[in-house]
Amino acid sequence: TVEEIDTLAAKMPARYSLMVQLASWCALRYGETVELRRGDIDVDAGIIRVCRAAVRVNGAYRVTTTKSTAGVRDVNIPPHLHAMVRAHLVEHTGAGAKALLFPAPAGGHLHPSQHQSHWYRARAEAGRPDMRWHDLRHSGAVLAASAGATLAELMSRLGHSTPGAAMRYQHAAAGSDAALAARLSELRNG
């Protein structure tokens, strides 16, 4: 839920709080999130340019392309996060376009064990020990579908090249039919 996302973010250390928000509201994959750099964020336009991912290979990070060619995308940051993004860039991100948004304490990519220790504690304190990190991306997709995203918009936002995966999130948001009916009446009544 929206409240759980906020609680999880609040339970993370300040330097990783925005990581929860972006993974959720922008439906980013973990590898995309840990590879985000200052130059990927257009603060004025409110856009994240997703064009790389970091993957673990033989115990070390390797920067590579996104999961698919559709994964290269611009994702609009919801306006309620704009101030958080600005503050994070000032307080937690190094200077220069190549500075990682969420670096490890000693620099470089955030090691999974460093991240997981914070994540496991946050989810336990939030009363959601069952949450996997990828569930944040799933929540973001369902929220976008609930907000009325079309199949094409979901595919673009999530970086999917086929409709199948995106349709799962529209189905998960099927309870929003009453809101859709109300919007239809608004169209009719002008």
PDB file of C-alpha atoms in Angstrom:
ATOM      1  CA  THR A   1       0.000   0.000   0.000  1.00  0.00           C
ATOM      2  CA  VAL A   2       0.973   3.642  -0.263  1.00  0.00           C
ATOM      3  CA  GLU A   3       1.258   3.779   3.527  1.00  0.00           C
ATOM      4  CA  GLU A   4       3.530   0.720   3.599  1.00  0.00           C
ATOM      5  CA  ILE A   5       5.820   2.249   0.969  1.00  0.00           C
ATOM      6  CA  ASP A   6       6.193   5.367   3.112  1.00  0.00           C
ATOM      7  CA  THR A   7       6.778   3.285   6.245  1.00  0.00           C
ATOM      8  CA  LEU A   8       9.402   1.124   4.543  1.00  0.00           C
ATOM      9  CA  ALA A   9      11.184   4.217   3.212  1.00  0.00           C
ATOM     10  CA  ALA A  10      11.115   5.828   6.664  1.00  0.00           C
ATOM     11  CA  LYS A  11      12.647   2.727   8.253  1.00  0.00           C
ATOM     12  CA  MET A  12      15.619   2.731   5.847  1.00  0.00           C
ATOM     13  CA  PRO A  13      18.709   4.841   6.536  1.00  0.00           C
ATOM     14  CA  ALA A  14      18.241   8.352   5.110  1.00  0.00           C
ATOM     15  CA  ARG A  15      20.718   7.706   2.273  1.00  0.00           C
ATOM     16  CA  TYR A  16      18.576   4.761   1.043  1.00  0.00           C
ATOM     17  CA  SER A  17      15.070   6.045   1.782  1.00  0.00           C
ATOM     18  CA  LEU A  18      14.653   7.498  -1.717  1.00  0.00           C
ATOM     19  CA  MET A  19      15.740   4.144  -3.133  1.00  0.00           C
ATOM     20  CA  VAL A  20      12.523   2.598  -1.750  1.00  0.00           C
ATOM     21  CA  GLN A  21      10.412   5.451  -3.112  1.00  0.00           C
ATOM     22  CA  LEU A  22      11.911   5.286  -6.630  1.00  0.00           C
ATOM     23  CA  ALA A  23      11.770   1.484  -6.789  1.00  0.00           C
ATOM     24  CA  SER A  24       8.085   1.742  -5.879  1.00  0.00           C
ATOM     25  CA  TRP A  25       6.701   4.830  -7.574  1.00  0.00           C
ATOM     26  CA  CYS A  26       8.886   4.548 -10.690  1.00  0.00           C
ATOM     27  CA  ALA A  27       8.725   0.728 -10.791  1.00  0.00           C
ATOM     28  CA  LEU A  28      12.480   0.313 -11.173  1.00  0.00           C
ATOM     29  CA  ARG A  29      14.362  -2.966 -11.065  1.00  0.00           C
ATOM     30  CA  TYR A  30      17.028  -3.360  -8.365  1.00  0.00           C
ATOM     31  CA  GLY A  31      19.887  -3.374 -10.886  1.00  0.00           C
ATOM     32  CA  GLU A  32      18.528  -0.212 -12.521  1.00  0.00           C
ATOM     33  CA  THR A  33      18.220   1.514  -9.157  1.00  0.00           C
ATOM     34  CA  VAL A  34      21.731   0.763  -7.883  1.00  0.00           C
ATOM     35  CA  GLU A  35      23.207   1.963 -11.198  1.00  0.00           C
ATOM     36  CA  LEU A  36      21.379   5.325 -11.219  1.00  0.00           C
ATOM     37  CA  ARG A  37      23.753   8.260 -11.449  1.00  0.00           C
ATOM     38  CA  ARG A  38      23.349  11.993 -10.962  1.00  0.00           C
ATOM     39  CA  GLY A  39      23.434  12.493 -14.742  1.00  0.00           C
ATOM     40  CA  ASP A  40      20.443  10.151 -15.159  1.00  0.00           C
ATOM     41  CA  ILE A  41      18.206  12.515 -13.207  1.00  0.00           C
ATOM     42  CA  ASP A  42      16.732  15.573 -14.901  1.00  0.00           C
ATOM     43  CA  VAL A  43      15.454  17.393 -11.831  1.00  0.00           C
ATOM     44  CA  ASP A  44      13.854  20.248 -13.763  1.00  0.00           C
ATOM     45  CA  ALA A  45      11.880  17.906 -16.033  1.00  0.00           C
ATOM     46  CA  GLY A  46      11.269  15.361 -13.248  1.00  0.00           C
ATOM     47  CA  ILE A  47      12.617  12.474 -15.315  1.00  0.00           C
ATOM     48  CA  ILE A  48      14.847   9.476 -14.652  1.00  0.00           C
ATOM     49  CA  ARG A  49      16.705   8.220 -17.699  1.00  0.00           C
ATOM     50  CA  VAL A  50      17.073   4.467 -17.297  1.00  0.00           C
ATOM     51  CA  CYS A  51      19.757   3.309 -19.698  1.00  0.00           C
ATOM     52  CA  ARG A  52      21.969   0.899 -17.725  1.00  0.00           C
ATOM     53  CA  ALA A  53      21.797  -1.698 -15.002  1.00  0.00           C
ATOM     54  CA  ALA A  54      24.328  -3.158 -12.608  1.00  0.00           C
ATOM     55  CA  VAL A  55      24.407  -6.943 -12.284  1.00  0.00           C
ATOM     56  CA  ARG A  56      26.465  -9.161 -10.014  1.00  0.00           C
ATOM     57  CA  VAL A  57      28.790 -11.522 -11.896  1.00  0.00           C
ATOM     58  CA  ASN A  58      31.263 -13.707  -9.990  1.00  0.00           C
ATOM     59  CA  GLY A  59      30.907 -11.592  -6.866  1.00  0.00           C
ATOM     60  CA  ALA A  60      31.460  -8.217  -8.548  1.00  0.00           C
ATOM     61  CA  TYR A  61      29.219  -5.664 -10.192  1.00  0.00           C
ATOM     62  CA  ARG A  62      29.256  -5.302 -13.939  1.00  0.00           C
ATOM     63  CA  VAL A  63      27.502  -2.370 -15.588  1.00  0.00           C
ATOM     64  CA  THR A  64      25.509  -3.555 -18.557  1.00  0.00           C
ATOM     65  CA  THR A  65      22.476  -2.702 -20.631  1.00  0.00           C
ATOM     66  CA  THR A  66      18.973  -2.907 -19.244  1.00  0.00           C
ATOM     67  CA  LYS A  67      17.144  -6.227 -19.245  1.00  0.00           C
ATOM     68  CA  SER A  68      15.806  -5.567 -22.756  1.00  0.00           C
ATOM     69  CA  THR A  69      15.952  -2.795 -25.332  1.00  0.00           C
ATOM     70  CA  ALA A  70      12.537  -1.664 -24.079  1.00  0.00           C
ATOM     71  CA  GLY A  71      14.185  -1.229 -20.681  1.00  0.00           C
ATOM     72  CA  VAL A  72      15.956   1.891 -21.958  1.00  0.00           C
ATOM     73  CA  ARG A  73      13.386   4.512 -21.098  1.00  0.00           C
ATOM     74  CA  ASP A  74      12.579   7.825 -19.499  1.00  0.00           C
ATOM     75  CA  VAL A  75      10.441   7.508 -16.384  1.00  0.00           C
ATOM     76  CA  ASN A  76       8.565  10.507 -15.068  1.00  0.00           C
ATOM     77  CA  ILE A  77       9.049  10.953 -11.351  1.00  0.00           C
ATOM     78  CA  PRO A  78       5.739  11.543  -9.562  1.00  0.00           C
ATOM     79  CA  PRO A  79       5.627  15.164  -8.382  1.00  0.00           C
ATOM     80  CA  HIS A  80       5.303  14.199  -4.716  1.00  0.00           C
ATOM     81  CA  LEU A  81       8.885  12.842  -4.932  1.00  0.00           C
ATOM     82  CA  HIS A  82      10.519  15.873  -6.606  1.00  0.00           C
ATOM     83  CA  ALA A  83      11.560  17.559  -3.342  1.00  0.00           C
ATOM     84  CA  MET A  84      12.892  14.242  -2.000  1.00  0.00           C
ATOM     85  CA  VAL A  85      14.980  13.752  -5.144  1.00  0.00           C
ATOM     86  CA  ARG A  86      16.412  17.275  -4.891  1.00  0.00           C
ATOM     87  CA  ALA A  87      17.255  16.806  -1.203  1.00  0.00           C
ATOM     88  CA  HIS A  88      18.841  13.410  -1.855  1.00  0.00           C
ATOM     89  CA  LEU A  89      21.059  14.836  -4.586  1.00  0.00           C
ATOM     90  CA  VAL A  90      22.283  17.534  -2.200  1.00  0.00           C
ATOM     91  CA  GLU A  91      22.708  15.355   0.889  1.00  0.00           C
ATOM     92  CA  HIS A  92      23.688  11.905  -0.374  1.00  0.00           C
ATOM     93  CA  THR A  93      25.027  12.074  -3.937  1.00  0.00           C
ATOM     94  CA  GLY A  94      28.540  13.043  -4.956  1.00  0.00           C
ATOM     95  CA  ALA A  95      29.344  15.769  -7.449  1.00  0.00           C
ATOM     96  CA  GLY A  96      29.543  15.050 -11.159  1.00  0.00           C
ATOM     97  CA  ALA A  97      27.245  13.331 -13.605  1.00  0.00           C
ATOM     98  CA  LYS A  98      28.745   9.884 -12.941  1.00  0.00           C
ATOM     99  CA  ALA A  99      28.192   9.944  -9.160  1.00  0.00           C
ATOM    100  CA  LEU A 100      25.999   7.041  -8.013  1.00  0.00           C
ATOM    101  CA  LEU A 101      22.698   8.030  -6.399  1.00  0.00           C
ATOM    102  CA  PHE A 102      22.930   5.179  -3.891  1.00  0.00           C
ATOM    103  CA  PRO A 103      26.613   4.407  -3.367  1.00  0.00           C
ATOM    104  CA  ALA A 104      28.007   2.004  -0.799  1.00  0.00           C
ATOM    105  CA  PRO A 105      29.338   3.727   2.329  1.00  0.00           C
ATOM    106  CA  ALA A 106      32.924   3.258   1.083  1.00  0.00           C
ATOM    107  CA  GLY A 107      31.983   4.193  -2.501  1.00  0.00           C
ATOM    108  CA  GLY A 108      31.117   2.151  -5.543  1.00  0.00           C
ATOM    109  CA  HIS A 109      27.977   0.106  -6.058  1.00  0.00           C
ATOM    110  CA  LEU A 110      25.946  -0.837  -3.025  1.00  0.00           C
ATOM    111  CA  HIS A 111      26.764  -4.457  -2.150  1.00  0.00           C
ATOM    112  CA  PRO A 112      23.664  -6.644  -1.776  1.00  0.00           C
ATOM    113  CA  SER A 113      24.586  -7.626   1.789  1.00  0.00           C
ATOM    114  CA  GLN A 114      24.882  -3.956   2.788  1.00  0.00           C
ATOM    115  CA  HIS A 115      21.518  -3.181   1.264  1.00  0.00           C
ATOM    116  CA  GLN A 116      19.781  -6.326   2.516  1.00  0.00           C
ATOM    117  CA  SER A 117      20.736  -5.771   6.142  1.00  0.00           C
ATOM    118  CA  HIS A 118      18.924  -2.413   6.026  1.00  0.00           C
ATOM    119  CA  TRP A 119      16.038  -3.761   3.941  1.00  0.00           C
ATOM    120  CA  TYR A 120      15.392  -6.768   6.202  1.00  0.00           C
ATOM    121  CA  ARG A 121      15.363  -4.553   9.286  1.00  0.00           C
ATOM    122  CA  ALA A 122      13.069  -1.972   7.625  1.00  0.00           C
ATOM    123  CA  ARG A 123      10.545  -4.522   6.454  1.00  0.00           C
ATOM    124  CA  ALA A 124      10.485  -6.222   9.873  1.00  0.00           C
ATOM    125  CA  GLU A 125       9.943  -2.864  11.614  1.00  0.00           C
ATOM    126  CA  ALA A 126       7.207  -2.047   9.087  1.00  0.00           C
ATOM    127  CA  GLY A 127       5.441  -5.319   9.868  1.00  0.00           C
ATOM    128  CA  ARG A 128       6.102  -6.705   6.376  1.00  0.00           C
ATOM    129  CA  PRO A 129       8.847  -9.336   6.782  1.00  0.00           C
ATOM    130  CA  ASP A 130       7.419 -11.085   3.714  1.00  0.00           C
ATOM    131  CA  MET A 131       8.313  -8.242   1.316  1.00  0.00           C
ATOM    132  CA  ARG A 132      10.909  -8.868  -1.361  1.00  0.00           C
ATOM    133  CA  TRP A 133      12.647  -5.888  -2.952  1.00  0.00           C
ATOM    134  CA  HIS A 134      11.047  -6.741  -6.306  1.00  0.00           C
ATOM    135  CA  ASP A 135       7.631  -6.371  -4.649  1.00  0.00           C
ATOM    136  CA  LEU A 136       8.256  -2.616  -4.658  1.00  0.00           C
ATOM    137  CA  ARG A 137       8.430  -2.648  -8.470  1.00  0.00           C
ATOM    138  CA  HIS A 138       5.268  -4.754  -8.556  1.00  0.00           C
ATOM    139  CA  SER A 139       3.523  -2.279  -6.246  1.00  0.00           C
ATOM    140  CA  GLY A 140       4.559   0.602  -8.481  1.00  0.00           C
ATOM    141  CA  ALA A 141       3.145  -1.159 -11.514  1.00  0.00           C
ATOM    142  CA  VAL A 142      -0.162  -1.849  -9.760  1.00  0.00           C
ATOM    143  CA  LEU A 143      -0.337   1.757  -8.550  1.00  0.00           C
ATOM    144  CA  ALA A 144       0.244   2.997 -12.115  1.00  0.00           C
ATOM    145  CA  ALA A 145      -2.460   0.663 -13.416  1.00  0.00           C
ATOM    146  CA  SER A 146      -4.802   1.810 -10.632  1.00  0.00           C
ATOM    147  CA  ALA A 147      -4.127   5.417 -11.643  1.00  0.00           C
ATOM    148  CA  GLY A 148      -5.417   4.572 -15.111  1.00  0.00           C
ATOM    149  CA  ALA A 149      -2.258   3.762 -17.063  1.00  0.00           C
ATOM    150  CA  THR A 150      -2.982   2.172 -20.403  1.00  0.00           C
ATOM    151  CA  LEU A 151      -1.262  -1.023 -21.443  1.00  0.00           C
ATOM    152  CA  ALA A 152       1.122   0.965 -23.645  1.00  0.00           C
ATOM    153  CA  GLU A 153       1.904   3.367 -20.778  1.00  0.00           C
ATOM    154  CA  LEU A 154       2.603   0.475 -18.404  1.00  0.00           C
ATOM    155  CA  MET A 155       4.852  -1.213 -20.953  1.00  0.00           C
ATOM    156  CA  SER A 156       6.791   2.013 -21.409  1.00  0.00           C
ATOM    157  CA  ARG A 157       7.052   2.823 -17.694  1.00  0.00           C
ATOM    158  CA  LEU A 158       8.166  -0.699 -16.778  1.00  0.00           C
ATOM    159  CA  GLY A 159      10.425  -1.229 -19.759  1.00  0.00           C
ATOM    160  CA  HIS A 160       8.492  -4.235 -21.043  1.00  0.00           C
ATOM    161  CA  SER A 161       8.719  -5.233 -24.687  1.00  0.00           C
ATOM    162  CA  THR A 162       5.611  -7.456 -24.679  1.00  0.00           C
ATOM    163  CA  PRO A 163       2.123  -6.807 -23.333  1.00  0.00           C
ATOM    164  CA  GLY A 164       1.964 -10.022 -21.287  1.00  0.00           C
ATOM    165  CA  ALA A 165       3.898  -8.850 -18.249  1.00  0.00           C
ATOM    166  CA  ALA A 166       2.256  -5.427 -18.169  1.00  0.00           C
ATOM    167  CA  MET A 167      -1.209  -6.995 -18.375  1.00  0.00           C
ATOM    168  CA  ARG A 168      -0.596  -8.769 -15.036  1.00  0.00           C
ATOM    169  CA  TYR A 169      -0.532  -5.388 -13.325  1.00  0.00           C
ATOM    170  CA  GLN A 170      -3.694  -4.196 -15.026  1.00  0.00           C
ATOM    171  CA  HIS A 171      -5.422  -7.378 -13.908  1.00  0.00           C
ATOM    172  CA  ALA A 172      -4.139  -6.842 -10.357  1.00  0.00           C
ATOM    173  CA  ALA A 173      -5.768  -3.420 -10.421  1.00  0.00           C
ATOM    174  CA  ALA A 174      -9.121  -4.746 -11.664  1.00  0.00           C
ATOM    175  CA  GLY A 175     -10.771  -3.483  -8.467  1.00  0.00           C
ATOM    176  CA  SER A 176     -10.473   0.006  -9.854  1.00  0.00           C
ATOM    177  CA  ASP A 177     -13.415  -0.606 -12.209  1.00  0.00           C
ATOM    178  CA  ALA A 178     -15.736   1.489 -10.038  1.00  0.00           C
ATOM    179  CA  ALA A 179     -13.367   4.454 -10.339  1.00  0.00           C
ATOM    180  CA  LEU A 180     -13.220   3.896 -14.102  1.00  0.00           C
ATOM    181  CA  ALA A 181     -17.023   3.913 -14.265  1.00  0.00           C
ATOM    182  CA  ALA A 182     -17.073   7.215 -12.366  1.00  0.00           C
ATOM    183  CA  ARG A 183     -14.547   8.731 -14.792  1.00  0.00           C
ATOM    184  CA  LEU A 184     -16.733   7.574 -17.706  1.00  0.00           C
ATOM    185  CA  SER A 185     -19.653   9.455 -16.217  1.00  0.00           C
ATOM    186  CA  GLU A 186     -17.435  12.533 -15.827  1.00  0.00           C
ATOM    187  CA  LEU A 187     -16.684  12.317 -19.557  1.00  0.00           C
ATOM    188  CA  ARG A 188     -20.391  12.089 -20.319  1.00  0.00           C
ATOM    189  CA  ASN A 189     -21.376  14.931 -18.028  1.00  0.00           C
ATOM    190  CA  GLY A 190     -18.451  17.109 -19.098  1.00  0.00           C
TER     191      GLY A 190
END
